[in-house]
Structures are given as structure tokens and as C-alpha cells.
Amino acid sequence: GDFYNFYLLDEDHLAVVIGDVSGKGVPAALFMMVTNILISDRTLMGGTPGEILTFVNSRICEHNEADMFVTRWLGIIELSTGRIRAANAGHEDAAVCRAGGGFELFKTKHGFVVGVMEGIQYRDFEIELEKGDKLFLYTDGVPEATDNNEKMYTLGRMVDALNENREKTPAEILDSIH
């Protein structure tokens, strides 16, 4: 049920979306697919992430007989400045590493998950990234992963692992954590 995507909106704007769907199997996969199509189509039409998630939630709620829902983190990165305008629909907080510093969770007020309640208005927030900063997006599958003894990985261990590898490239960070 986890999903991510990224795509250029124009030469200077990159849309990044990550999410998780309730449920399992084919119905969950179809629900995720419909949600992603709505997000990508609406994002290409313009607007802020909050406006886009508000629109998508409205459309999903109109036809959600299965009572499924999705979490979503949607950000639009202005590549020339590093400014990210984002909205969060019940998803995990992003982790940000400032150049020369360490990873920390970028705490935001979450909107409600998409698909459950009509009339939700999602709010935008901003993250300013400078040269050398890193953004780490993930689903609850990372902190909720368990080892052979059923011990959860946890957010704390995730942030610790990110910080142990903060000087590495994103690909190297992922390889180290695996």
C-alpha cells in the first residue's frame, strides 16, 4: 500500500508525493492508483499542495463506497530556490538534514487522511532547503518494520541511522540503512 512518485511540473518545479493506503490486495492497489491519477492530473493543472489535496479528497469522498483512505504528503519543490510548499494528509513527518547538521523530523500539523470526510481543507506549509540540505520522506513501514524478535525499528532508530550516514549521498544512505 505504500507509494511514491515525483515529476517535473515545469523546468523549475518538481512535485513529490508519498503515501500509504488502508487495506490490502487488489482493492487497495486500485484505490491507490485512482488517488495517484487524481493527484498527478490536478497537480499539473496548478495550485498549491493544500488546494490539490482538498480537491482530491472531495473527489475520493464522492465515490468511496469501500471506506478506504490514504495518507499523503505532497510537496512542490522550487528547484531554483530550494523552497518547498507542501501539505500533509495524515502522513509521516519528513526528516530534514541541514548542511553541516543532523537529520531532524520537520514537525507539521497534519490534515486528516484523504477519503474519509468531505469538506476537509488542507493547509500548506513551507520548508526552505539550502545547498547541501537533505529531505527524507518515508512511510510508516520504516519505523514500524520489525526484526526477527518482533522489535519495531522506531522513528528514533530511523533518525539515528540517518544521522550516522548524514554525510553520504542519498543512494549511499539508503544502502547503509538496508
mmCIF file of C-alpha atoms in Angstrom, residues 9-170:
data_model
loop_
_atom_site.group_PDB
_atom_site.id
_atom_site.type_symbol
_atom_site.label_atom_id
_atom_site.label_comp_id
_atom_site.label_asym_id
_atom_site.label_seq_id
_atom_site.Cartn_x
_atom_site.Cartn_y
_atom_site.Cartn_z
ATOM 1 C CA LEU A 9 5.727 20.372 -13.466
ATOM 2 C CA ASP A 10 7.951 22.733 -15.442
ATOM 3 C CA GLU A 11 11.686 23.467 -15.626
ATOM 4 C CA ASP A 12 11.759 24.837 -12.068
ATOM 5 C CA HIS A 13 9.132 22.864 -10.120
ATOM 6 C CA LEU A 14 9.271 19.245 -9.016
ATOM 7 C CA ALA A 15 6.226 17.571 -7.478
ATOM 8 C CA VAL A 16 6.959 14.899 -4.858
ATOM 9 C CA VAL A 17 4.222 12.698 -3.401
ATOM 10 C CA ILE A 18 4.368 9.807 -0.962
ATOM 11 C CA GLY A 19 1.578 7.925 0.717
ATOM 12 C CA ASP A 20 0.084 4.795 2.156
ATOM 13 C CA VAL A 21 -3.317 3.239 1.519
ATOM 14 C CA SER A 22 -5.504 1.411 4.013
ATOM 15 C CA GLY A 23 -6.303 -2.163 3.187
ATOM 16 C CA LYS A 24 -4.523 -4.821 1.181
ATOM 17 C CA GLY A 25 -4.664 -6.563 -2.159
ATOM 18 C CA VAL A 26 -6.241 -5.511 -5.429
ATOM 19 C CA PRO A 27 -8.864 -3.137 -3.948
ATOM 20 C CA ALA A 28 -6.146 -1.177 -2.097
ATOM 21 C CA ALA A 29 -3.946 -1.090 -5.200
ATOM 22 C CA LEU A 30 -6.835 0.230 -7.310
ATOM 23 C CA PHE A 31 -7.722 2.828 -4.693
ATOM 24 C CA MET A 32 -4.086 3.972 -4.599
ATOM 25 C CA MET A 33 -3.970 4.148 -8.396
ATOM 26 C CA VAL A 34 -7.104 6.295 -8.612
ATOM 27 C CA THR A 35 -5.805 8.627 -5.908
ATOM 28 C CA ASN A 36 -2.457 8.990 -7.668
ATOM 29 C CA ILE A 37 -4.068 9.740 -11.017
ATOM 30 C CA LEU A 38 -6.221 12.418 -9.408
ATOM 31 C CA ILE A 39 -3.196 13.957 -7.668
ATOM 32 C CA SER A 40 -0.955 13.973 -10.727
ATOM 33 C CA ASP A 41 -3.679 15.326 -13.035
ATOM 34 C CA ARG A 42 -4.710 18.021 -10.549
ATOM 35 C CA THR A 43 -1.092 18.957 -9.796
ATOM 36 C CA LEU A 44 -0.435 19.563 -13.486
ATOM 37 C CA MET A 45 -3.383 21.994 -13.527
ATOM 38 C CA GLY A 46 -1.672 24.178 -10.914
ATOM 39 C CA GLY A 47 -2.419 25.224 -7.372
ATOM 40 C CA THR A 48 -0.862 24.697 -4.001
ATOM 41 C CA PRO A 49 -0.470 21.265 -2.410
ATOM 42 C CA GLY A 50 -3.240 22.116 0.057
ATOM 43 C CA GLU A 51 -5.619 23.034 -2.757
ATOM 44 C CA ILE A 52 -4.691 19.870 -4.648
ATOM 45 C CA LEU A 53 -5.278 17.585 -1.654
ATOM 46 C CA THR A 54 -8.570 19.369 -0.894
ATOM 47 C CA PHE A 55 -9.722 18.699 -4.476
ATOM 48 C CA VAL A 56 -8.584 15.060 -4.415
ATOM 49 C CA ASN A 57 -10.236 14.419 -1.046
ATOM 50 C CA SER A 58 -13.509 15.816 -2.367
ATOM 51 C CA ARG A 59 -13.431 13.560 -5.433
ATOM 52 C CA ILE A 60 -12.433 10.466 -3.473
ATOM 53 C CA CYS A 61 -15.148 11.008 -0.853
ATOM 54 C CA GLU A 62 -17.813 11.229 -3.592
ATOM 55 C CA HIS A 63 -17.139 7.654 -4.723
ATOM 56 C CA ASN A 64 -15.636 5.840 -1.727
ATOM 57 C CA GLU A 65 -18.078 3.007 -1.120
ATOM 58 C CA ALA A 66 -15.252 0.834 0.259
ATOM 59 C CA ASP A 67 -14.497 3.366 3.050
ATOM 60 C CA MET A 68 -10.787 3.218 2.276
ATOM 61 C CA PHE A 69 -8.378 6.063 2.896
ATOM 62 C CA VAL A 70 -4.868 7.162 2.022
ATOM 63 C CA THR A 71 -2.242 9.205 3.769
ATOM 64 C CA ARG A 72 -0.448 11.708 1.550
ATOM 65 C CA TRP A 73 2.493 14.064 1.752
ATOM 66 C CA LEU A 74 2.585 16.304 -1.308
ATOM 67 C CA GLY A 75 5.326 18.827 -1.898
ATOM 68 C CA ILE A 76 6.215 21.105 -4.780
ATOM 69 C CA ILE A 77 9.904 21.987 -4.804
ATOM 70 C CA GLU A 78 11.046 25.183 -6.481
ATOM 71 C CA LEU A 79 14.397 23.926 -7.749
ATOM 72 C CA SER A 80 15.986 27.369 -8.214
ATOM 73 C CA THR A 81 15.443 28.393 -4.580
ATOM 74 C CA GLY A 82 15.046 25.131 -2.617
ATOM 75 C CA ARG A 83 11.678 26.311 -1.299
ATOM 76 C CA ILE A 84 9.173 23.510 -0.766
ATOM 77 C CA ARG A 85 5.492 24.196 -0.389
ATOM 78 C CA ALA A 86 3.815 21.085 0.994
ATOM 79 C CA ALA A 87 0.676 19.719 2.604
ATOM 80 C CA ASN A 88 0.260 16.654 4.782
ATOM 81 C CA ALA A 89 -2.842 14.467 4.832
ATOM 82 C CA GLY A 90 -2.198 12.204 7.807
ATOM 83 C CA HIS A 91 1.249 11.094 6.638
ATOM 84 C CA GLU A 92 4.555 10.807 8.484
ATOM 85 C CA ASP A 93 6.616 13.975 9.057
ATOM 86 C CA ALA A 94 9.558 14.486 6.720
ATOM 87 C CA ALA A 95 13.114 14.349 8.078
ATOM 88 C CA VAL A 96 15.368 17.250 7.107
ATOM 89 C CA CYS A 97 19.138 17.414 7.394
ATOM 90 C CA ARG A 98 20.665 20.869 7.263
ATOM 91 C CA ALA A 99 24.132 21.123 5.701
ATOM 92 C CA GLY A 100 26.652 20.523 8.460
ATOM 93 C CA GLY A 101 23.916 19.408 10.865
ATOM 94 C CA GLY A 102 21.877 16.325 11.530
ATOM 95 C CA PHE A 103 18.540 14.906 10.499
ATOM 96 C CA GLU A 104 15.518 16.041 12.496
ATOM 97 C CA LEU A 105 11.826 15.443 11.971
ATOM 98 C CA PHE A 106 10.189 18.502 10.431
ATOM 99 C CA LYS A 107 7.056 18.538 12.589
ATOM 100 C CA THR A 108 3.910 19.884 10.980
ATOM 101 C CA LYS A 109 0.244 19.887 11.795
ATOM 102 C CA HIS A 110 -1.242 17.052 9.780
ATOM 103 C CA GLY A 111 -4.511 17.260 7.924
ATOM 104 C CA PHE A 112 -6.923 14.357 8.050
ATOM 105 C CA VAL A 113 -6.330 11.333 5.790
ATOM 106 C CA VAL A 114 -7.769 11.520 2.253
ATOM 107 C CA GLY A 115 -11.062 9.788 1.534
ATOM 108 C CA VAL A 116 -12.864 9.699 4.874
ATOM 109 C CA MET A 117 -14.506 13.065 5.455
ATOM 110 C CA GLU A 118 -15.848 15.566 2.950
ATOM 111 C CA GLY A 119 -15.136 19.264 3.332
ATOM 112 C CA ILE A 120 -11.578 18.981 4.653
ATOM 113 C CA GLN A 121 -9.398 21.975 3.787
ATOM 114 C CA TYR A 122 -5.713 21.044 3.701
ATOM 115 C CA ARG A 123 -3.155 23.667 4.686
ATOM 116 C CA ASP A 124 0.190 24.405 3.129
ATOM 117 C CA PHE A 125 3.455 24.770 4.987
ATOM 118 C CA GLU A 126 6.935 25.604 3.733
ATOM 119 C CA ILE A 127 10.358 24.074 4.095
ATOM 120 C CA GLU A 128 13.376 26.099 2.992
ATOM 121 C CA LEU A 129 16.241 23.949 1.783
ATOM 122 C CA GLU A 130 19.708 25.395 1.291
ATOM 123 C CA LYS A 131 22.530 23.936 -0.772
ATOM 124 C CA GLY A 132 23.660 20.695 0.872
ATOM 125 C CA ASP A 133 20.418 20.107 2.829
ATOM 126 C CA LYS A 134 18.654 16.758 2.501
ATOM 127 C CA LEU A 135 14.993 15.775 2.659
ATOM 128 C CA PHE A 136 13.992 12.233 3.675
ATOM 129 C CA LEU A 137 10.419 11.077 3.050
ATOM 130 C CA TYR A 138 9.191 7.685 4.210
ATOM 131 C CA THR A 139 6.069 5.739 5.074
ATOM 132 C CA ASP A 140 5.134 4.175 8.393
ATOM 133 C CA GLY A 141 6.586 0.936 7.041
ATOM 134 C CA VAL A 142 10.065 2.166 8.026
ATOM 135 C CA PRO A 143 9.575 2.889 11.762
ATOM 136 C CA GLU A 144 7.060 0.023 12.082
ATOM 137 C CA ALA A 145 9.338 -2.589 10.493
ATOM 138 C CA THR A 146 10.164 -5.409 12.899
ATOM 139 C CA ASP A 147 13.192 -7.649 13.321
ATOM 140 C CA ASN A 148 13.143 -11.409 13.945
ATOM 141 C CA ASN A 149 12.215 -10.759 17.587
ATOM 142 C CA GLU A 150 9.224 -8.584 16.579
ATOM 143 C CA LYS A 151 11.029 -5.459 17.870
ATOM 144 C CA MET A 152 9.953 -2.364 15.967
ATOM 145 C CA TYR A 153 12.566 -0.242 14.201
ATOM 146 C CA THR A 154 11.015 3.033 15.555
ATOM 147 C CA LEU A 155 11.344 6.656 14.460
ATOM 148 C CA GLY A 156 14.223 7.189 16.871
ATOM 149 C CA ARG A 157 16.299 4.419 15.331
ATOM 150 C CA MET A 158 15.445 5.692 11.850
ATOM 151 C CA VAL A 159 16.676 9.203 12.692
ATOM 152 C CA ASP A 160 19.788 7.743 14.372
ATOM 153 C CA ALA A 161 20.552 5.674 11.249
ATOM 154 C CA LEU A 162 20.066 8.722 9.041
ATOM 155 C CA ASN A 163 22.415 10.766 11.229
ATOM 156 C CA GLU A 164 25.076 8.048 11.241
ATOM 157 C CA ASN A 165 25.081 8.352 7.446
ATOM 158 C CA ARG A 166 24.268 12.054 7.007
ATOM 159 C CA GLU A 167 27.456 12.855 5.063
ATOM 160 C CA LYS A 168 26.656 10.246 2.423
ATOM 161 C CA THR A 169 24.713 10.715 -0.803
ATOM 162 C CA PRO A 170 21.029 9.754 -0.729
#
